[in-house]
PDB file of C-alpha atoms in Angstrom:
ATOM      1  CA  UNK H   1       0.000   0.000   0.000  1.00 65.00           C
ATOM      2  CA  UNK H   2       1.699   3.562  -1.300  1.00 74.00           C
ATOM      3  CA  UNK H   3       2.178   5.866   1.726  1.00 89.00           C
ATOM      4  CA  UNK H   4       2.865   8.705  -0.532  1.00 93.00           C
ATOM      5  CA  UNK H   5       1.100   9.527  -3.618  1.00 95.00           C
ATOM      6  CA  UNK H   6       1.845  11.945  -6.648  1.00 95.00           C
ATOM      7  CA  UNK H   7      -1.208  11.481  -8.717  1.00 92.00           C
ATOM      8  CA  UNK H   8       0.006  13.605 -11.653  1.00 94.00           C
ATOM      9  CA  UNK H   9       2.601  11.560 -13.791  1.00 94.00           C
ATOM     10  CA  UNK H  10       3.705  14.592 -15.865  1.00 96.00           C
ATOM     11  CA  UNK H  11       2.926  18.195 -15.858  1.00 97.00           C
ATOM     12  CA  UNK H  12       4.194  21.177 -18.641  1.00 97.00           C
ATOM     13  CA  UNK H  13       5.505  24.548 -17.991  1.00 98.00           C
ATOM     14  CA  UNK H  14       5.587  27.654 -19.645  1.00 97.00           C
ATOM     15  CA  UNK H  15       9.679  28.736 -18.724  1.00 97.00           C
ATOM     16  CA  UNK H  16       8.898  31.982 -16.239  1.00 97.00           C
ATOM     17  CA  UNK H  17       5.916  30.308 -14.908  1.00 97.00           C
ATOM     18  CA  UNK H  18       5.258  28.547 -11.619  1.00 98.00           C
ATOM     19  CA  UNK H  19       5.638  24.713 -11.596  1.00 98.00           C
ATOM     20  CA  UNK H  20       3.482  22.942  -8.813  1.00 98.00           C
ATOM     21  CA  UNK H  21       4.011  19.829  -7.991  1.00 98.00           C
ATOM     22  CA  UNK H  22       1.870  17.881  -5.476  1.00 98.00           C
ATOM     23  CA  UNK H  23       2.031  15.103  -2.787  1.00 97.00           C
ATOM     24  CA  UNK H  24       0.135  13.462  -0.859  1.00 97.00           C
ATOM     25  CA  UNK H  25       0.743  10.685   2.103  1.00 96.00           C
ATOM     26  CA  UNK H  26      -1.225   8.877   4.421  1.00 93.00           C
ATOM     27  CA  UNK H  27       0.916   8.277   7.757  1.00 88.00           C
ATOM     28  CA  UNK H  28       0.703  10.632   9.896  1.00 86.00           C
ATOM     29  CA  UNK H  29       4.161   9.552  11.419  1.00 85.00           C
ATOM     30  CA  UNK H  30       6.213  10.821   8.916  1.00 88.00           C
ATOM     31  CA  UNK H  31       8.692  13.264  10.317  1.00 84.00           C
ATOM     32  CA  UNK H  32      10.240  14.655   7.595  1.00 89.00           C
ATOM     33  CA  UNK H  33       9.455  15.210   3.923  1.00 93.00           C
ATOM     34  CA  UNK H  34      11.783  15.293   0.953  1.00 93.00           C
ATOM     35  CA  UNK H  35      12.140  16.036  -2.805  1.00 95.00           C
ATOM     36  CA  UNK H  36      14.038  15.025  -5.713  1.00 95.00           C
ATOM     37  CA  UNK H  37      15.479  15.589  -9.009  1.00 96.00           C
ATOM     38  CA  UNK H  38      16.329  13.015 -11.474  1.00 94.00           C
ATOM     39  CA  UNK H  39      17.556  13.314 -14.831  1.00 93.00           C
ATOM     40  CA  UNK H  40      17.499  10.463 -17.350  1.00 87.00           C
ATOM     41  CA  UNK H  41      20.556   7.998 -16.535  1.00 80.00           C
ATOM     42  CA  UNK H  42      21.358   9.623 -13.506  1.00 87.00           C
ATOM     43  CA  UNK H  43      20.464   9.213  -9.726  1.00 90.00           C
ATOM     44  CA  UNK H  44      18.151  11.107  -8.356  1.00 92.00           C
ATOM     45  CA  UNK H  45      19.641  14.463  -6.465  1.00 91.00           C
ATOM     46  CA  UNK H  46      18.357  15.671  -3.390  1.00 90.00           C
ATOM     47  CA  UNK H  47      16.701  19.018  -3.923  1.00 93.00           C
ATOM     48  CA  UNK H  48      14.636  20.473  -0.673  1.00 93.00           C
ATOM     49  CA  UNK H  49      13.508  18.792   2.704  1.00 92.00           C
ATOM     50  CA  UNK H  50      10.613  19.820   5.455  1.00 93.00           C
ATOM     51  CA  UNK H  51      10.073  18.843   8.453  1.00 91.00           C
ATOM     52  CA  UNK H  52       6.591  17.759   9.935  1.00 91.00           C
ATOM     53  CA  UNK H  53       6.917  20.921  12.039  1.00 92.00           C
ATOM     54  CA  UNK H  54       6.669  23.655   9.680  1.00 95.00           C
ATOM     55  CA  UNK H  55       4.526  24.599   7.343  1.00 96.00           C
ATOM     56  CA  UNK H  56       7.152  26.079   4.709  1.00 97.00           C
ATOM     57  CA  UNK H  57      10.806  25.911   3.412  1.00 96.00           C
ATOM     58  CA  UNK H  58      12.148  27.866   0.543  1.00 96.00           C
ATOM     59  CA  UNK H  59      15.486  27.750  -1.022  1.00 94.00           C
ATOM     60  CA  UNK H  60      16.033  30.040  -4.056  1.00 96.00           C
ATOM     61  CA  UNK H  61      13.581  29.228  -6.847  1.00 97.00           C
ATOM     62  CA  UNK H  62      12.073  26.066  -4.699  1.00 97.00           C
ATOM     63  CA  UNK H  63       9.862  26.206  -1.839  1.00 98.00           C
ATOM     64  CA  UNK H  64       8.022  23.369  -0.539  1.00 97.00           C
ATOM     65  CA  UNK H  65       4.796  23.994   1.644  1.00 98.00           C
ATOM     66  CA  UNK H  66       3.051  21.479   3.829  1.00 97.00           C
ATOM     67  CA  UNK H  67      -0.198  21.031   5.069  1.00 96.00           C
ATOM     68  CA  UNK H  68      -0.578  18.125   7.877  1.00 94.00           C
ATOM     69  CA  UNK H  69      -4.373  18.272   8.272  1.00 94.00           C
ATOM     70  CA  UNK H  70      -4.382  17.478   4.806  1.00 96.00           C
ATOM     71  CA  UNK H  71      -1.420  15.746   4.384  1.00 96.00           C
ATOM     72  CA  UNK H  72      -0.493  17.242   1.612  1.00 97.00           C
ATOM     73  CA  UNK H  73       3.076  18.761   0.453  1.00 96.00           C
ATOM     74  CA  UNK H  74       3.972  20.583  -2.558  1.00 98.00           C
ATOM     75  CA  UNK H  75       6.927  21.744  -4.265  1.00 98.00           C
ATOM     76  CA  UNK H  76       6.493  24.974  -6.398  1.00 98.00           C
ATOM     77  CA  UNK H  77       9.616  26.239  -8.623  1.00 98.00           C
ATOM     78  CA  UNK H  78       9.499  29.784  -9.489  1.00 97.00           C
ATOM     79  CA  UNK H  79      10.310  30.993 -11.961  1.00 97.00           C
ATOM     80  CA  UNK H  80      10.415  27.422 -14.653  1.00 98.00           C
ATOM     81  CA  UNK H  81      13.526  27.060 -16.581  1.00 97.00           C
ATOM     82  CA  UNK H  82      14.343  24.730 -19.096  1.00 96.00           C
ATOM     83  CA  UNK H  83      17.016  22.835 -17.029  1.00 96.00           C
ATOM     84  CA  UNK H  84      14.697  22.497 -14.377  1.00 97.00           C
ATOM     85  CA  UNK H  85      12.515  19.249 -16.777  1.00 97.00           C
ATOM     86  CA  UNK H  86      13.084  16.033 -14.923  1.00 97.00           C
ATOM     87  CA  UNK H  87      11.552  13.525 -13.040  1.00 96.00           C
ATOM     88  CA  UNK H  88      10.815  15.116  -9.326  1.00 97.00           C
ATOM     89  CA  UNK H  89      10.201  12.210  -6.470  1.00 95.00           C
ATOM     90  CA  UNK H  90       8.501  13.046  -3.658  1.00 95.00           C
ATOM     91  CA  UNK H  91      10.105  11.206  -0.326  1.00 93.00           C
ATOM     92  CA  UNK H  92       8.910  10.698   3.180  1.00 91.00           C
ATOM     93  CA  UNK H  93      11.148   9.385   6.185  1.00 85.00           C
ATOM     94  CA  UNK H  94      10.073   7.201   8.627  1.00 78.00           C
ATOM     95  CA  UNK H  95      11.628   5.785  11.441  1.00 73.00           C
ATOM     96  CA  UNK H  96      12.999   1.939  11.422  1.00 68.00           C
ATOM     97  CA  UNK H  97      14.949  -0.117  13.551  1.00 64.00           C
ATOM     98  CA  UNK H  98      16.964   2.932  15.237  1.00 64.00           C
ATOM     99  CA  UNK H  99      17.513   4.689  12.124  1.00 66.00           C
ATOM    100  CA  UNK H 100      15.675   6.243   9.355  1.00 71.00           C
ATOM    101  CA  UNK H 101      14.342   4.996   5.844  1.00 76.00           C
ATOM    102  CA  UNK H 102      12.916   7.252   2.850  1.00 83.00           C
ATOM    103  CA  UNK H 103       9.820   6.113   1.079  1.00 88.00           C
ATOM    104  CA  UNK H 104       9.044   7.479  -2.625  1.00 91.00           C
ATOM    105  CA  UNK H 105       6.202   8.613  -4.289  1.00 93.00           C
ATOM    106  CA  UNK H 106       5.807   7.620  -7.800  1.00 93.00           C
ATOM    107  CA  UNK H 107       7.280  10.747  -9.530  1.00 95.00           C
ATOM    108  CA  UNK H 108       6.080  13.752 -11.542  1.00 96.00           C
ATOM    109  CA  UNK H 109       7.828  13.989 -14.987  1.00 96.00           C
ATOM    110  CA  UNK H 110       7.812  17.550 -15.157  1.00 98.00           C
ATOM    111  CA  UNK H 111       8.492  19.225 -18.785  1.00 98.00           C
ATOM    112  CA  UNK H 112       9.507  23.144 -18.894  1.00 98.00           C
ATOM    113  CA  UNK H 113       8.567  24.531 -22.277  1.00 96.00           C
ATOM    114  CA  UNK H 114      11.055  27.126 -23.462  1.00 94.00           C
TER     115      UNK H 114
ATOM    116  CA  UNK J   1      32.971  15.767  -3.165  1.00 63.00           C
ATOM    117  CA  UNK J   2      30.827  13.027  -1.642  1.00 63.00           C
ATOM    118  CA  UNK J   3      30.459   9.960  -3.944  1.00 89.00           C
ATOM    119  CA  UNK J   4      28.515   6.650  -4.558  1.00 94.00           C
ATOM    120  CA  UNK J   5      29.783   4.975  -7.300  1.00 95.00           C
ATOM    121  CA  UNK J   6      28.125   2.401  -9.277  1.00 95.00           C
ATOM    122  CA  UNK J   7      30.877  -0.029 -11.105  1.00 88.00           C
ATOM    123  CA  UNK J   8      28.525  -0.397 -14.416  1.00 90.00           C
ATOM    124  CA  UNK J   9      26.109   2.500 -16.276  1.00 92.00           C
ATOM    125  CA  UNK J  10      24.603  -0.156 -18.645  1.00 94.00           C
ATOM    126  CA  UNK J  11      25.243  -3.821 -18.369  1.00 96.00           C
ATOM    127  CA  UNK J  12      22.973  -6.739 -21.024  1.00 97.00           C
ATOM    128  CA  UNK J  13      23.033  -9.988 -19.663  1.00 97.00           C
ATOM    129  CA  UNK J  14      21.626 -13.281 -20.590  1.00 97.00           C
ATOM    130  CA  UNK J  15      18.239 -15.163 -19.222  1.00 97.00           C
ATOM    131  CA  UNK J  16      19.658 -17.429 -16.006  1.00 97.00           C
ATOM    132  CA  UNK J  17      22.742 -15.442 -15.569  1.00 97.00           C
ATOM    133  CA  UNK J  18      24.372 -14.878 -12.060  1.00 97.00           C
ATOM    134  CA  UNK J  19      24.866 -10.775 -11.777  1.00 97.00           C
ATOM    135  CA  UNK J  20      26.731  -8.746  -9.447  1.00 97.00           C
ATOM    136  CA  UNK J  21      26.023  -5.078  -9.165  1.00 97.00           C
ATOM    137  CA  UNK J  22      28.590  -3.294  -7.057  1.00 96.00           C
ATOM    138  CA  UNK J  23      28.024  -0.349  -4.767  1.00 97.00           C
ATOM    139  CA  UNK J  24      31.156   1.853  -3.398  1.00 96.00           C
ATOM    140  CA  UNK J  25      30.815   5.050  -1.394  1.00 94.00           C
ATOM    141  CA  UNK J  26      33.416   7.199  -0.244  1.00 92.00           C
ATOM    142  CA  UNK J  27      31.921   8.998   2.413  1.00 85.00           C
ATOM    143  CA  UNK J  28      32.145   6.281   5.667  1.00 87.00           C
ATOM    144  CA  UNK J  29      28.496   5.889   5.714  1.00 87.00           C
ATOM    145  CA  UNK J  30      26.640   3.360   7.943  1.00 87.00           C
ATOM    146  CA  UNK J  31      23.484   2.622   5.769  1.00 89.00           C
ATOM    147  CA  UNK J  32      23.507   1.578   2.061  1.00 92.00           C
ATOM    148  CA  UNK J  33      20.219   0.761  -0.109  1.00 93.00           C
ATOM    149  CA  UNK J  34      19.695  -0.724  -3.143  1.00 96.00           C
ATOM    150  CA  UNK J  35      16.468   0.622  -5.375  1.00 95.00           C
ATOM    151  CA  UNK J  36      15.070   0.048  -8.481  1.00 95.00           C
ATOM    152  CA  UNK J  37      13.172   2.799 -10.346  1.00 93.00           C
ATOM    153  CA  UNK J  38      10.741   1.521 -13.482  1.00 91.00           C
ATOM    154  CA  UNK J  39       8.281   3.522 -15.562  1.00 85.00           C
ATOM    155  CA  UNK J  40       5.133   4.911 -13.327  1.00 84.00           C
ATOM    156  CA  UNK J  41       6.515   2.368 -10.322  1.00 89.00           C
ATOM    157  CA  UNK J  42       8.945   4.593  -9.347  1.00 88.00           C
ATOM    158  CA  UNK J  43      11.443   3.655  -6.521  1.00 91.00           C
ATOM    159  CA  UNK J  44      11.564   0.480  -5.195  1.00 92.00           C
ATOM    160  CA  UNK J  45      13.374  -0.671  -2.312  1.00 91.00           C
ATOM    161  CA  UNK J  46      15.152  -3.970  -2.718  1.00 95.00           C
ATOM    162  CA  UNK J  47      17.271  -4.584  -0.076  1.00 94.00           C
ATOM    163  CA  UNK J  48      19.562  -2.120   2.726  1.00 91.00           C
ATOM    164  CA  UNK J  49      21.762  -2.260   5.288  1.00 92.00           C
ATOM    165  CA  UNK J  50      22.743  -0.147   8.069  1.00 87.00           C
ATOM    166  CA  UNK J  51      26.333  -2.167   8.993  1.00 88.00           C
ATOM    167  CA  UNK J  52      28.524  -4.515   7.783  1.00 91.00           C
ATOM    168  CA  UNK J  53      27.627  -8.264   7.343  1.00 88.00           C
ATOM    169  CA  UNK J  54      23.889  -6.813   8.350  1.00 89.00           C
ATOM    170  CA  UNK J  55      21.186  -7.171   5.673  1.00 91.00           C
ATOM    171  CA  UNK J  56      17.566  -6.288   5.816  1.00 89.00           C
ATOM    172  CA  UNK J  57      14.797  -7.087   3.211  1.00 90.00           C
ATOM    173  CA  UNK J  58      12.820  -3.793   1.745  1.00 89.00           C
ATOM    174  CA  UNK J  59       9.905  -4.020  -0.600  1.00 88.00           C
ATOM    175  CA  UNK J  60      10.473  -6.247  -3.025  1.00 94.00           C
ATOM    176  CA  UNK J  61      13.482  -8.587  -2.213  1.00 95.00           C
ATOM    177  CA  UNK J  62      12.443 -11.788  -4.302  1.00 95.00           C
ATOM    178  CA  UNK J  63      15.133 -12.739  -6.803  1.00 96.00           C
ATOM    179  CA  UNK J  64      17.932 -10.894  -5.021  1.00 97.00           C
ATOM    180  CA  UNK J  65      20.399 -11.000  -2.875  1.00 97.00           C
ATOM    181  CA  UNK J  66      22.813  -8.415  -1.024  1.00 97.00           C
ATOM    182  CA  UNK J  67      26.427  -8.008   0.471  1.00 96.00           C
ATOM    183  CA  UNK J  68      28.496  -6.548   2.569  1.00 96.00           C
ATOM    184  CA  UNK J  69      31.702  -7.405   3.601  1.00 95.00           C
ATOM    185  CA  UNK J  70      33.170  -3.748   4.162  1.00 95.00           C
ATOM    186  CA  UNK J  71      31.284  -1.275   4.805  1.00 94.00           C
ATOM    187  CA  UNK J  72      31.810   0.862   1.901  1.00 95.00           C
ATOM    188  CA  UNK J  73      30.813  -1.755  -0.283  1.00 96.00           C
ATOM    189  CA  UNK J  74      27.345  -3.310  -0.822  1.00 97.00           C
ATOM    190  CA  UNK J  75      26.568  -5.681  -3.798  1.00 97.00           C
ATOM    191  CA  UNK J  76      23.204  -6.829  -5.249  1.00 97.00           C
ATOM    192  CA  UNK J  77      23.199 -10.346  -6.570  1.00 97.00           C
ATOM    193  CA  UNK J  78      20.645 -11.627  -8.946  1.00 97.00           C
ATOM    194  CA  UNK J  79      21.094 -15.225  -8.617  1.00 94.00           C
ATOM    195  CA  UNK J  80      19.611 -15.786 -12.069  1.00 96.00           C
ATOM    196  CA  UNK J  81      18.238 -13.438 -14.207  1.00 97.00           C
ATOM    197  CA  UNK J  82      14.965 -12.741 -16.328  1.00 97.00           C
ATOM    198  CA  UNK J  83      13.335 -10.731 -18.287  1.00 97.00           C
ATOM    199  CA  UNK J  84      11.653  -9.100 -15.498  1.00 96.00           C
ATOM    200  CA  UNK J  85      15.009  -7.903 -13.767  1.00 97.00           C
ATOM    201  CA  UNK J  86      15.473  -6.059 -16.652  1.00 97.00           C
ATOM    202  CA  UNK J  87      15.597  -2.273 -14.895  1.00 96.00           C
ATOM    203  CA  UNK J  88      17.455   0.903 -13.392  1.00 95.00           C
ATOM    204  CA  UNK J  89      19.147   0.053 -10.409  1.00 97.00           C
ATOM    205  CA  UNK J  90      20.147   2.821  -7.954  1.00 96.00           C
ATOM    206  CA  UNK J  91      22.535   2.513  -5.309  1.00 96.00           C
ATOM    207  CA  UNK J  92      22.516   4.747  -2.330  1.00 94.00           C
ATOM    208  CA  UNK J  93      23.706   5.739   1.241  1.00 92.00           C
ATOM    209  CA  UNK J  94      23.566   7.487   4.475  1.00 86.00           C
ATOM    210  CA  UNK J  95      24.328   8.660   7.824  1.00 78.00           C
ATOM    211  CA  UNK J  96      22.159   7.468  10.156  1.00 71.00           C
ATOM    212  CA  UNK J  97      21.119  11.308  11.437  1.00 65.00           C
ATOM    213  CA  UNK J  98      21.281  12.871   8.324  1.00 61.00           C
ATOM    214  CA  UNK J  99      19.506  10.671   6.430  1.00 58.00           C
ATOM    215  CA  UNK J 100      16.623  12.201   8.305  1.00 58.00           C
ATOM    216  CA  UNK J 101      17.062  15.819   6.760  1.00 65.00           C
ATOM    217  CA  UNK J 102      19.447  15.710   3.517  1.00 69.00           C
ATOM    218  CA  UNK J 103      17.949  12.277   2.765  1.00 74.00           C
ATOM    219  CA  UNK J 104      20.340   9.949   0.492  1.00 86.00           C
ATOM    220  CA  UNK J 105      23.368  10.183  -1.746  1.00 89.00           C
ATOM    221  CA  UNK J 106      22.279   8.249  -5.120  1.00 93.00           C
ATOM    222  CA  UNK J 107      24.973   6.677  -7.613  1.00 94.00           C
ATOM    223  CA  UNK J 108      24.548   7.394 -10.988  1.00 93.00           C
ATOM    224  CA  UNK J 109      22.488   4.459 -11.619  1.00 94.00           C
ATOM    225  CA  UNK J 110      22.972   0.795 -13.445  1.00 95.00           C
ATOM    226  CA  UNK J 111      20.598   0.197 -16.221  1.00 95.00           C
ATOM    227  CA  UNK J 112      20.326  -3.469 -16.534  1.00 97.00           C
ATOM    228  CA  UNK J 113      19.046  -5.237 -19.346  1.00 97.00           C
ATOM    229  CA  UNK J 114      18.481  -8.956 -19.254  1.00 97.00           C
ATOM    230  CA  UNK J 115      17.766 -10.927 -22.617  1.00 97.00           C
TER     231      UNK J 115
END
């Protein structure tokens, strides 16, 4: 059973608009929330993390927003570029054994159109 | 620079095959994973472990096996290959605290393709 959802599969981008990108997850003992980048043939790169106690991180172009009552997190890039079209993965970290594991979402293929 | 390096970008092997996928990272981590990413699956968690000669099954171990003799090392094993093997495997690691905030390094990947 997927703990965290991304129910889009791919979403297009004017370059200089806003790309949203959405998550949802369904335990609410997650403590921290992550996102990545991947480019084809490449691993995925670790792009922004939140914890479960805020409601907002931002780091240059990227802020990610979270809303527990919903649990729901999303990762807006502002403004689009080109170079910014990958696959994003949405990650949540749980506690195991005395250490920490992530779990993925499904990805969001996201396509900037120049 | 921090680095996981996988020893193969694209490897073809045959139907029945024994395959070894090796894992080295440079950065004296405790925890290594091994994933597998397909089309709209995304990742999948094979197999980790958080200390030498410790292993611990993740979501889909069936088919595979795991390694670690040092602990900058971790191999997958597919004890015989098939079609359905056929993948991108991703190799990555951790600190035990920091996993919690900067989450994993990733190697660059392995893209398997059994025939």
């Amino acid at each position: 059973d997927q703990q965290v959802k991304q129910n889009s599969p791919s979403l297009s981008v004017q370059e200089g608009r806003i790309s949203i990108l959405n998550c949802d997850y369904t335990n609410s003992m997650f403590d921290y929330f992550l996102w990545y980048k991947k480019y084809p043939a490449e691993g995925p790169t670790f792009l922004i993390s939140i914890s479960s106690i805020k409601d907002k991180n931002e780091d240059g172009r990227f802020t990610v927003f979270l809303n527990k009552s919903a649990k729901h997190l999303s990762l807006h890039i502002v403004p689009s570029q080109p170079g910014d079209s990958a696959v994003y993965f949405c990650a949540a970290i749980f506690r195991w054994a005395g250490s920490y594991q992530l779990t993925f979402g499904k990805g969001t293929k996201l396509s900037v159109i120049p | 620079d921090v680095k996981v390096t996988q020893s193969s970008r694209y490897l073809v092997k045959r139907t029945g095959e024994k395959v070894f996928l090796e894992c080295v990272q440079d950065m004296d981590h405790e925890n290594m994973f091994w994933y597998r990413q397909d089309p709209g699956l995304g990742l999948r968690l094979i197999y980790f472990s958080y200390d030498v000669k410790m292993k611990e099954k993740g979501d889909i171990p069936e088919g595979y096996s795991v390694s670690r003799e040092k602990k900058e090392r971790f191999s997958l094993i597919l004890e015989s290959a098939s079609t359905n093997q056929t993948s991108m495997y991703l190799c990555a690691s951790s600190l035990p605290g920091t996993g919690k905030i900067y989450g994993y390094t990733f190697g660059s990947g392995t893209r398997l393709t059994v025939v």
